[in-house]
mmCIF file of C-alpha atoms and ligand atoms in Angstrom:
data_model
loop_
_atom_site.group_PDB
_atom_site.id
_atom_site.type_symbol
_atom_site.label_atom_id
_atom_site.label_comp_id
_atom_site.label_asym_id
_atom_site.label_seq_id
_atom_site.Cartn_x
_atom_site.Cartn_y
_atom_site.Cartn_z
ATOM 1 C CA UNK L 16 31.464 17.493 -47.921
ATOM 2 C CA UNK L 17 27.977 19.063 -48.117
ATOM 3 C CA UNK L 18 26.615 15.936 -46.452
ATOM 4 C CA UNK L 19 29.250 16.110 -43.681
ATOM 5 C CA UNK L 20 28.434 19.803 -43.043
ATOM 6 C CA UNK L 21 24.730 18.996 -42.810
ATOM 7 C CA UNK L 22 25.475 16.166 -40.392
ATOM 8 C CA UNK L 23 27.625 18.425 -38.190
ATOM 9 C CA UNK L 24 24.926 21.112 -38.254
ATOM 10 C CA UNK L 25 22.299 18.602 -37.178
ATOM 11 C CA UNK L 26 24.557 17.296 -34.421
ATOM 12 C CA UNK L 27 25.177 20.792 -33.015
ATOM 13 C CA UNK L 28 21.448 21.591 -33.152
ATOM 14 C CA UNK L 29 20.667 18.271 -31.485
ATOM 15 C CA UNK L 30 23.179 18.875 -28.711
ATOM 16 C CA UNK L 31 21.912 22.419 -28.038
ATOM 17 C CA UNK L 32 18.311 21.193 -27.942
ATOM 18 C CA UNK L 33 19.228 18.245 -25.753
ATOM 19 C CA UNK L 34 20.950 20.570 -23.310
ATOM 20 C CA UNK L 35 17.866 22.782 -23.168
ATOM 21 C CA UNK L 36 15.597 19.781 -22.681
ATOM 22 C CA UNK L 37 17.588 17.991 -20.000
ATOM 23 C CA UNK L 38 18.482 21.217 -18.153
ATOM 24 C CA UNK L 39 20.038 20.512 -14.772
ATOM 25 C CA UNK L 40 18.513 17.043 -14.633
ATOM 26 C CA UNK L 41 15.026 17.935 -13.401
ATOM 27 C CA UNK L 42 12.066 19.436 -15.206
ATOM 28 C CA UNK L 43 8.313 19.482 -15.142
ATOM 29 C CA UNK L 44 5.891 17.050 -16.725
ATOM 30 C CA UNK L 45 4.253 19.539 -19.080
ATOM 31 C CA UNK L 46 7.534 19.999 -20.907
ATOM 32 C CA UNK L 47 8.457 16.344 -21.076
ATOM 33 C CA UNK L 48 4.968 15.130 -22.009
ATOM 34 C CA UNK L 49 4.233 17.633 -24.745
ATOM 35 C CA UNK L 50 7.709 17.669 -26.277
ATOM 36 C CA UNK L 51 8.096 13.897 -26.437
ATOM 37 C CA UNK L 52 8.250 13.337 -30.209
ATOM 38 C CA UNK L 53 10.738 16.247 -30.792
ATOM 39 C CA UNK L 54 13.095 15.272 -28.002
ATOM 40 C CA UNK L 55 13.565 11.598 -28.834
ATOM 41 C CA UNK L 56 16.462 12.035 -31.277
ATOM 42 C CA UNK L 57 18.240 14.751 -29.314
ATOM 43 C CA UNK L 58 18.168 12.749 -26.109
ATOM 44 C CA UNK L 59 19.572 9.770 -27.985
ATOM 45 C CA UNK L 60 22.547 11.961 -28.904
ATOM 46 C CA UNK L 61 23.055 12.918 -25.231
ATOM 47 C CA UNK L 62 22.764 9.314 -24.056
ATOM 48 C CA UNK L 63 25.430 8.228 -26.519
ATOM 49 C CA UNK L 64 27.749 10.980 -25.346
ATOM 50 C CA UNK L 65 27.534 9.783 -21.749
ATOM 51 C CA UNK L 66 26.591 6.123 -21.787
ATOM 52 C CA UNK L 67 27.856 5.558 -18.233
ATOM 53 C CA UNK L 68 25.125 7.852 -16.842
ATOM 54 C CA UNK L 69 21.924 6.378 -15.526
ATOM 55 C CA UNK L 70 19.125 8.147 -17.405
ATOM 56 C CA UNK L 71 15.939 7.734 -15.389
ATOM 57 C CA UNK L 72 12.485 9.190 -15.896
ATOM 58 C CA UNK L 73 10.335 9.611 -12.800
ATOM 59 C CA UNK L 74 6.628 10.355 -12.986
ATOM 60 C CA UNK L 75 5.482 11.821 -9.677
ATOM 61 C CA UNK L 76 1.793 12.056 -8.706
ATOM 62 C CA UNK L 77 1.791 15.692 -7.563
ATOM 63 C CA UNK L 78 2.195 17.575 -4.298
ATOM 64 C CA UNK L 79 -0.914 16.659 -2.321
ATOM 65 C CA UNK L 80 0.725 16.127 1.074
ATOM 66 C CA UNK L 81 3.764 16.778 3.243
ATOM 67 C CA UNK L 82 4.719 13.132 2.705
ATOM 68 C CA UNK L 83 4.654 13.562 -1.073
ATOM 69 C CA UNK L 84 6.861 16.655 -0.797
ATOM 70 C CA UNK L 85 9.398 14.672 1.236
ATOM 71 C CA UNK L 86 9.404 11.885 -1.350
ATOM 72 C CA UNK L 87 9.965 14.321 -4.218
ATOM 73 C CA UNK L 88 12.807 15.975 -2.330
ATOM 74 C CA UNK L 89 14.465 12.640 -1.590
ATOM 75 C CA UNK L 90 14.295 11.641 -5.262
ATOM 76 C CA UNK L 91 15.544 15.002 -6.564
ATOM 77 C CA UNK L 92 18.239 15.587 -3.925
ATOM 78 C CA UNK L 93 19.697 12.092 -4.283
ATOM 79 C CA UNK L 94 19.963 12.620 -8.056
ATOM 80 C CA UNK L 95 21.543 16.054 -7.663
ATOM 81 C CA UNK L 96 24.203 14.658 -5.343
ATOM 82 C CA UNK L 97 25.205 11.917 -7.794
ATOM 83 C CA UNK L 98 26.785 13.065 -11.083
ATOM 84 C CA UNK L 99 26.169 9.662 -12.644
ATOM 85 C CA UNK L 100 22.389 10.162 -12.496
ATOM 86 C CA UNK L 101 20.401 12.080 -15.102
ATOM 87 C CA UNK L 102 16.890 12.460 -13.651
ATOM 88 C CA UNK L 103 13.977 13.492 -15.831
ATOM 89 C CA UNK L 104 11.315 14.516 -13.331
ATOM 90 C CA UNK L 105 7.686 14.970 -14.253
ATOM 91 C CA UNK L 106 4.852 16.202 -11.994
ATOM 92 C CA UNK L 107 1.432 14.816 -13.029
ATOM 93 C CA UNK L 108 -0.609 17.154 -10.827
ATOM 94 C CA UNK L 109 -2.812 14.272 -9.652
ATOM 95 C CA UNK L 110 -3.828 13.243 -13.173
ATOM 96 C CA UNK L 111 -3.314 9.727 -14.513
ATOM 97 C CA UNK L 112 -3.423 11.016 -18.100
ATOM 98 C CA UNK L 113 -0.409 13.232 -17.340
ATOM 99 C CA UNK L 114 1.486 10.239 -15.947
ATOM 100 C CA UNK L 115 0.713 8.244 -19.081
ATOM 101 C CA UNK L 116 1.985 11.120 -21.265
ATOM 102 C CA UNK L 117 5.147 11.378 -19.169
ATOM 103 C CA UNK L 118 5.831 7.639 -19.483
ATOM 104 C CA UNK L 119 5.349 7.811 -23.257
ATOM 105 C CA UNK L 120 7.800 10.715 -23.314
ATOM 106 C CA UNK L 121 10.355 8.700 -21.315
ATOM 107 C CA UNK L 122 9.958 5.807 -23.754
ATOM 108 C CA UNK L 123 10.493 8.165 -26.698
ATOM 109 C CA UNK L 124 13.602 9.537 -24.981
ATOM 110 C CA UNK L 125 14.899 5.980 -24.537
ATOM 111 C CA UNK L 126 15.686 6.393 -20.841
ATOM 112 C CA UNK L 127 17.431 3.478 -19.102
ATOM 113 C CA UNK L 128 14.743 3.071 -16.433
ATOM 114 C CA UNK L 129 11.241 4.445 -15.883
ATOM 115 C CA UNK L 130 10.086 5.037 -12.314
ATOM 116 C CA UNK L 131 6.597 6.066 -11.319
ATOM 117 C CA UNK L 132 4.329 6.555 -8.328
ATOM 118 C CA UNK L 133 0.983 5.520 -9.841
ATOM 119 C CA UNK L 134 -1.846 7.795 -8.712
ATOM 120 C CA UNK L 135 -4.373 4.948 -9.001
ATOM 121 C CA UNK L 136 -4.057 1.158 -9.308
ATOM 122 C CA UNK L 137 -5.806 0.529 -12.624
ATOM 123 C CA UNK L 138 -5.491 1.718 -16.222
ATOM 124 C CA UNK L 139 -1.765 1.155 -16.814
ATOM 125 C CA UNK L 140 -1.792 -1.915 -19.111
ATOM 126 C CA UNK L 141 -1.377 -0.160 -22.466
ATOM 127 C CA UNK L 142 1.419 2.234 -21.526
ATOM 128 C CA UNK L 143 3.350 -0.308 -19.467
ATOM 129 C CA UNK L 144 3.154 -2.758 -22.366
ATOM 130 C CA UNK L 145 4.718 -0.040 -24.515
ATOM 131 C CA UNK L 146 7.560 0.300 -21.988
ATOM 132 C CA UNK L 147 7.992 -3.476 -21.947
ATOM 133 C CA UNK L 148 8.075 -3.636 -25.758
ATOM 134 C CA UNK L 149 10.735 -0.907 -25.694
ATOM 135 C CA UNK L 150 12.669 -3.062 -23.168
ATOM 136 C CA UNK L 151 12.728 -0.313 -20.556
ATOM 137 C CA UNK L 152 12.356 -1.635 -16.997
ATOM 138 C CA UNK L 153 9.704 0.028 -14.843
ATOM 139 C CA UNK L 154 10.085 0.562 -11.095
ATOM 140 C CA UNK L 155 6.976 1.427 -9.084
ATOM 141 C CA UNK L 156 7.725 3.800 -6.237
ATOM 142 C CA UNK L 157 5.509 3.919 -3.113
ATOM 143 C CA UNK L 158 2.167 2.965 -4.746
ATOM 144 C CA UNK L 159 1.296 -0.245 -6.566
ATOM 145 C CA UNK L 160 -0.836 -1.278 -9.522
ATOM 146 C CA UNK L 161 -3.414 -4.070 -9.766
ATOM 147 C CA UNK L 162 -2.099 -7.591 -9.208
ATOM 148 C CA UNK L 163 -3.025 -8.870 -12.675
ATOM 149 C CA UNK L 164 -0.393 -6.557 -14.188
ATOM 150 C CA UNK L 165 2.519 -7.657 -12.033
ATOM 151 C CA UNK L 166 4.488 -8.779 -15.090
ATOM 152 C CA UNK L 167 4.448 -5.199 -16.428
ATOM 153 C CA UNK L 168 6.853 -3.813 -13.838
ATOM 154 C CA UNK L 169 10.230 -5.010 -12.603
ATOM 155 C CA UNK L 170 10.194 -3.922 -8.984
ATOM 156 C CA UNK L 171 8.078 -2.142 -6.402
ATOM 157 C CA UNK L 172 9.822 0.009 -3.750
ATOM 158 C CA UNK L 173 7.609 0.930 -0.833
ATOM 159 C CA UNK L 174 5.537 0.086 2.182
ATOM 160 C CA UNK L 175 3.102 -2.626 3.127
ATOM 161 C CA UNK L 176 -0.074 -0.540 3.174
ATOM 162 C CA UNK L 177 -2.220 -3.421 4.463
ATOM 163 C CA UNK L 178 0.016 -3.787 7.531
ATOM 164 C CA UNK L 179 -0.160 -0.014 8.045
ATOM 165 C CA UNK L 180 -3.984 -0.202 8.097
ATOM 166 C CA UNK L 181 -3.869 -3.106 10.558
ATOM 167 C CA UNK L 182 -1.471 -1.240 12.843
ATOM 168 C CA UNK L 183 -3.704 1.843 12.715
ATOM 169 C CA UNK L 184 -6.735 -0.249 13.721
ATOM 170 C CA UNK L 185 -4.886 -1.892 16.638
ATOM 171 C CA UNK L 186 -3.766 1.489 17.962
ATOM 172 C CA UNK L 187 -7.182 3.134 17.559
ATOM 173 C CA UNK L 188 -8.993 0.239 19.255
ATOM 174 C CA UNK L 189 -6.627 0.545 22.197
ATOM 175 C CA UNK L 190 -7.052 4.327 22.499
ATOM 176 C CA UNK L 191 -10.848 3.940 22.324
ATOM 177 C CA UNK L 192 -11.001 1.271 25.048
ATOM 178 C CA UNK L 193 -12.245 -1.172 22.416
ATOM 179 C CA UNK L 194 -15.625 0.491 21.893
ATOM 180 C CA UNK L 195 -17.255 3.431 20.105
ATOM 181 C CA UNK L 196 -17.888 5.000 16.712
ATOM 182 C CA UNK L 197 -15.215 5.769 14.136
ATOM 183 C CA UNK L 198 -14.987 8.071 11.118
ATOM 184 C CA UNK L 199 -12.584 6.960 8.395
ATOM 185 C CA UNK L 200 -10.979 9.592 6.141
ATOM 186 C CA UNK L 201 -9.849 7.700 3.071
ATOM 187 C CA UNK L 202 -7.108 8.597 0.606
ATOM 188 C CA UNK L 203 -7.490 9.229 -3.121
ATOM 189 C CA UNK L 204 -10.178 7.021 -4.637
ATOM 190 C CA UNK L 205 -8.596 4.092 -6.500
ATOM 191 C CA UNK L 206 -5.073 4.592 -5.045
ATOM 192 C CA UNK L 207 -3.356 1.469 -3.733
ATOM 193 C CA UNK L 208 -2.458 3.385 -0.557
ATOM 194 C CA UNK L 209 -6.168 4.040 0.068
ATOM 195 C CA UNK L 210 -7.439 0.606 -0.977
ATOM 196 C CA UNK L 211 -4.921 -1.352 1.081
ATOM 197 C CA UNK L 212 -5.017 0.883 4.147
ATOM 198 C CA UNK L 213 -8.785 0.453 4.177
ATOM 199 C CA UNK L 214 -8.519 -3.310 3.756
ATOM 200 C CA UNK L 215 -5.974 -3.695 6.561
ATOM 201 C CA UNK L 216 -8.030 -1.506 8.888
ATOM 202 C CA UNK L 217 -11.329 -3.272 8.139
ATOM 203 C CA UNK L 218 -9.770 -6.740 8.556
ATOM 204 C CA UNK L 219 -8.294 -5.845 11.930
ATOM 205 C CA UNK L 220 -11.470 -4.112 13.128
ATOM 206 C CA UNK L 221 -13.377 -7.372 12.644
ATOM 207 C CA UNK L 222 -11.622 -8.439 15.859
ATOM 208 C CA UNK L 223 -13.194 -5.459 17.661
ATOM 209 C CA UNK L 224 -16.976 -5.911 17.284
ATOM 210 C CA UNK L 225 -17.812 -3.058 19.661
ATOM 211 C CA UNK L 226 -16.184 -0.523 17.384
ATOM 212 C CA UNK L 227 -18.344 0.665 14.508
ATOM 213 C CA UNK L 228 -17.122 2.550 11.416
ATOM 214 C CA UNK L 229 -20.044 4.970 11.052
ATOM 215 C CA UNK L 230 -18.740 6.898 8.046
ATOM 216 C CA UNK L 231 -15.968 6.438 5.445
ATOM 217 C CA UNK L 232 -15.260 9.208 2.959
ATOM 218 C CA UNK L 233 -12.349 10.288 0.787
ATOM 219 C CA UNK L 234 -10.377 13.387 1.776
ATOM 220 C CA UNK L 235 -8.069 12.864 -1.233
ATOM 221 C CA UNK L 236 -4.922 12.678 0.905
ATOM 222 C CA UNK L 237 -4.884 16.462 1.388
ATOM 223 C CA UNK L 238 -5.388 18.691 4.386
ATOM 224 C CA UNK L 239 -8.002 21.123 3.055
ATOM 225 C CA UNK L 240 -10.273 18.337 1.809
ATOM 226 C CA UNK L 241 -9.733 16.345 5.011
ATOM 227 C CA UNK L 242 -10.906 19.361 6.989
ATOM 228 C CA UNK L 243 -13.942 20.015 4.779
ATOM 229 C CA UNK L 244 -15.029 16.376 4.879
ATOM 230 C CA UNK L 245 -14.633 16.218 8.659
ATOM 231 C CA UNK L 246 -16.614 19.454 9.096
ATOM 232 C CA UNK L 247 -19.483 18.032 7.040
ATOM 233 C CA UNK L 248 -19.420 14.733 8.928
ATOM 234 C CA UNK L 249 -19.460 16.496 12.307
ATOM 235 C CA UNK L 250 -22.639 18.304 11.227
ATOM 236 C CA UNK L 251 -24.300 15.097 9.970
ATOM 237 C CA UNK L 252 -26.301 12.681 12.163
ATOM 238 C CA UNK L 253 -23.444 10.100 12.107
ATOM 239 C CA UNK L 254 -20.959 12.713 13.314
ATOM 240 C CA UNK L 255 -22.826 13.620 16.475
ATOM 241 C CA UNK L 256 -21.500 10.653 18.448
ATOM 242 C CA UNK L 257 -17.972 9.740 17.420
ATOM 243 C CA UNK L 258 -15.040 8.688 19.545
ATOM 244 C CA UNK L 259 -12.439 7.929 16.906
ATOM 245 C CA UNK L 260 -10.985 9.085 13.586
ATOM 246 C CA UNK L 261 -8.809 6.981 11.315
ATOM 247 C CA UNK L 262 -7.125 9.091 8.618
ATOM 248 C CA UNK L 263 -5.270 7.363 5.778
ATOM 249 C CA UNK L 264 -2.616 10.085 6.010
ATOM 250 C CA UNK L 265 -1.331 12.758 8.392
ATOM 251 C CA UNK L 266 -2.454 15.732 6.308
ATOM 252 C CA UNK L 267 -6.103 14.658 6.454
ATOM 253 C CA UNK L 268 -5.742 14.021 10.207
ATOM 254 C CA UNK L 269 -4.323 17.529 10.676
ATOM 255 C CA UNK L 270 -7.281 18.941 8.730
ATOM 256 C CA UNK L 271 -9.686 16.861 10.845
ATOM 257 C CA UNK L 272 -8.040 18.142 14.050
ATOM 258 C CA UNK L 273 -8.844 21.720 13.003
ATOM 259 C CA UNK L 274 -12.451 20.783 12.175
ATOM 260 C CA UNK L 275 -12.899 18.990 15.507
ATOM 261 C CA UNK L 276 -11.506 21.965 17.452
ATOM 262 C CA UNK L 277 -13.737 24.381 15.549
ATOM 263 C CA UNK L 278 -16.699 22.173 16.458
ATOM 264 C CA UNK L 279 -15.830 22.693 20.137
ATOM 265 C CA UNK L 280 -14.393 19.232 20.820
ATOM 266 C CA UNK L 281 -10.942 18.191 21.972
ATOM 267 C CA UNK L 282 -9.017 16.159 19.386
ATOM 268 C CA UNK L 283 -6.899 13.475 21.025
ATOM 269 C CA UNK L 284 -9.160 13.423 24.097
ATOM 270 C CA UNK L 285 -12.876 13.536 23.126
ATOM 271 C CA UNK L 286 -12.033 12.048 19.753
ATOM 272 C CA UNK L 287 -9.032 9.711 19.464
ATOM 273 C CA UNK L 288 -7.133 10.081 16.199
ATOM 274 C CA UNK L 289 -4.741 7.752 14.392
ATOM 275 C CA UNK L 290 -3.103 8.483 11.042
ATOM 276 C CA UNK L 291 -0.423 7.199 8.694
ATOM 277 C CA UNK L 292 2.814 8.782 7.326
ATOM 278 C CA UNK L 293 4.890 10.230 10.165
ATOM 279 C CA UNK L 294 5.537 13.796 9.004
ATOM 280 C CA UNK L 295 7.034 16.145 11.629
ATOM 281 C CA UNK L 296 3.764 18.041 12.058
ATOM 282 C CA UNK L 297 2.035 14.821 13.074
ATOM 283 C CA UNK L 298 4.675 14.219 15.752
ATOM 284 C CA UNK L 299 4.151 17.791 16.941
ATOM 285 C CA UNK L 300 0.403 17.133 17.111
ATOM 286 C CA UNK L 301 1.093 14.066 19.278
ATOM 287 C CA UNK L 302 3.284 16.221 21.528
ATOM 288 C CA UNK L 303 0.403 18.731 21.777
ATOM 289 C CA UNK L 304 -1.958 15.881 22.746
ATOM 290 C CA UNK L 305 -4.143 16.315 19.639
ATOM 291 C CA UNK L 306 -3.172 13.161 17.758
ATOM 292 C CA UNK L 307 -2.850 9.767 19.433
ATOM 293 C CA UNK L 308 -0.780 7.572 17.139
ATOM 294 C CA UNK L 309 1.064 7.842 13.863
ATOM 295 C CA UNK L 310 1.881 4.795 11.771
ATOM 296 C CA UNK L 311 5.074 5.483 9.870
ATOM 297 C CA UNK L 312 5.325 5.236 6.068
ATOM 298 C CA UNK L 313 8.767 6.061 4.683
ATOM 299 C CA UNK L 314 8.902 8.597 1.798
ATOM 300 C CA UNK L 315 12.714 8.809 1.638
ATOM 301 C CA UNK L 316 12.973 6.365 -1.227
ATOM 302 C CA UNK L 317 15.529 8.145 -3.443
ATOM 303 C CA UNK L 318 18.624 6.092 -2.461
ATOM 304 C CA UNK L 319 16.813 2.750 -2.872
ATOM 305 C CA UNK L 320 15.341 3.828 -6.194
ATOM 306 C CA UNK L 321 18.681 4.724 -7.779
ATOM 307 C CA UNK L 322 20.415 1.659 -6.374
ATOM 308 C CA UNK L 323 17.757 -0.564 -7.938
ATOM 309 C CA UNK L 324 17.884 1.375 -11.230
ATOM 310 C CA UNK L 325 21.692 1.163 -11.381
ATOM 311 C CA UNK L 326 21.532 -2.566 -10.664
ATOM 312 C CA UNK L 327 19.037 -3.029 -13.484
ATOM 313 C CA UNK L 328 21.206 -1.021 -15.866
ATOM 314 C CA UNK L 329 24.142 -3.254 -14.901
ATOM 315 C CA UNK L 330 22.064 -6.314 -15.790
ATOM 316 C CA UNK L 331 21.522 -7.443 -12.192
ATOM 317 C CA UNK L 332 18.262 -8.811 -10.847
ATOM 318 C CA UNK L 333 16.433 -6.766 -8.227
ATOM 319 C CA UNK L 334 13.763 -8.012 -5.798
ATOM 320 C CA UNK L 335 10.142 -7.742 -6.932
ATOM 321 C CA UNK L 336 9.316 -5.889 -3.698
ATOM 322 C CA UNK L 337 11.901 -3.735 -1.909
ATOM 323 C CA UNK L 338 10.066 -3.213 1.365
ATOM 324 C CA UNK L 339 10.408 -0.212 3.676
ATOM 325 C CA UNK L 340 11.070 -0.695 7.398
ATOM 326 C CA UNK L 341 8.601 1.256 9.465
ATOM 327 C CA UNK L 342 7.497 1.846 13.039
ATOM 328 C CA UNK L 343 4.440 3.000 15.023
ATOM 329 C CA UNK L 344 4.661 6.056 17.322
ATOM 330 C CA UNK L 345 2.468 7.186 20.217
ATOM 331 C CA UNK L 346 2.967 9.220 23.421
ATOM 332 C CA UNK L 347 6.473 9.587 24.822
ATOM 333 C CA UNK L 348 8.001 7.443 22.066
ATOM 334 C CA UNK L 349 6.761 10.003 19.508
ATOM 335 C CA UNK L 350 7.930 12.958 21.598
ATOM 336 C CA UNK L 351 11.408 11.415 21.955
ATOM 337 C CA UNK L 352 11.587 10.720 18.209
ATOM 338 C CA UNK L 353 10.520 14.246 17.148
ATOM 339 C CA UNK L 354 13.962 15.955 17.159
ATOM 340 C CA UNK L 355 15.366 13.314 14.801
ATOM 341 C CA UNK L 356 12.517 13.168 12.292
ATOM 342 C CA UNK L 357 13.859 13.702 8.787
ATOM 343 C CA UNK L 358 10.610 14.680 7.083
HETATM 344 O O1 AHR N 30 1.180 6.745 -1.403
HETATM 345 C C1 AHR N 30 1.538 7.230 -0.166
HETATM 346 C C2 AHR N 30 0.538 8.229 0.307
HETATM 347 O O2 AHR N 30 0.362 9.235 -0.636
HETATM 348 C C3 AHR N 30 0.904 8.952 1.574
HETATM 349 O O3 AHR N 30 0.439 8.359 2.724
HETATM 350 C C4 AHR N 30 0.175 10.222 1.398
HETATM 351 O O4 AHR N 30 0.492 11.216 2.319
HETATM 352 C C5 AHR N 30 0.462 10.493 0.005
HETATM 353 O O5 AHR N 30 -0.198 11.495 -0.556
#
């Protein structure tokens, strides 16, 4: 009897704690990462109570760009609209160590599926081996990890960043009349989106020998840094004679546009600009004649993520790469597309 009472007491405490921990289905990384060891048992109790629910942990990089905000919203809104999904959301604030903590917390909570957007490509072996040992499938969302660790994740949902870089180079070469000097604003150092967009661009530019990349520097995928870096480049000897800017994302391009205007030049005319993502503000910049081309990269990955996760939970096989369909927008095509842009 005493034993039964103790058991009931523990169960009530576990349920109350589990409710506090899982909240309305979304919460921040700091909570999930630091509370991992305490929450494991309580979450187990919740999972047993509702085994039909998909319990999924998602480790997001942060909030560095408009694109990232749209991706977060897609992942959170899709979960909120589906009562069969229990999303545990964790924001790493650009730090790999926070993502690793979040993944360990998801493993401890015995989620059905772990999803993550890896901030950089390398350094995931140990934690992803732990997920594999715990038999929890891992889905990479939007960014990849190094090729040698392909067996450590089940599926990658996202874009072909190399093709995006190639498409950016083709467009920029055309706008520049196939000659001139280019500044490249790179994404976060070590990120697959930065590495592959650079590779695609460089490969394609080999076909355009009269275009020279005079400076490549990281603007960390955010607008303020993109602006600062562009300002410094415009003041440097290399920046005195440039006809093109290739930005690995729209936010850095929008920062560069401000820097170019403040330096007394006309973005889109004196300096041709091509960027990647396709956020509304980039389309507006095309309409205003300040940006020349945007290469689309789809952040609305929520529906595909949960479909893949549900399939995995149901024991189905999912493709190793679930590729996004994307387009390239310039001029009137961009202006016509603007009213229907979803992010
Ligand atoms: O990984 C995708 C990239 O990350 C997007 O292009 C960029 O805007 C984001 O921060």
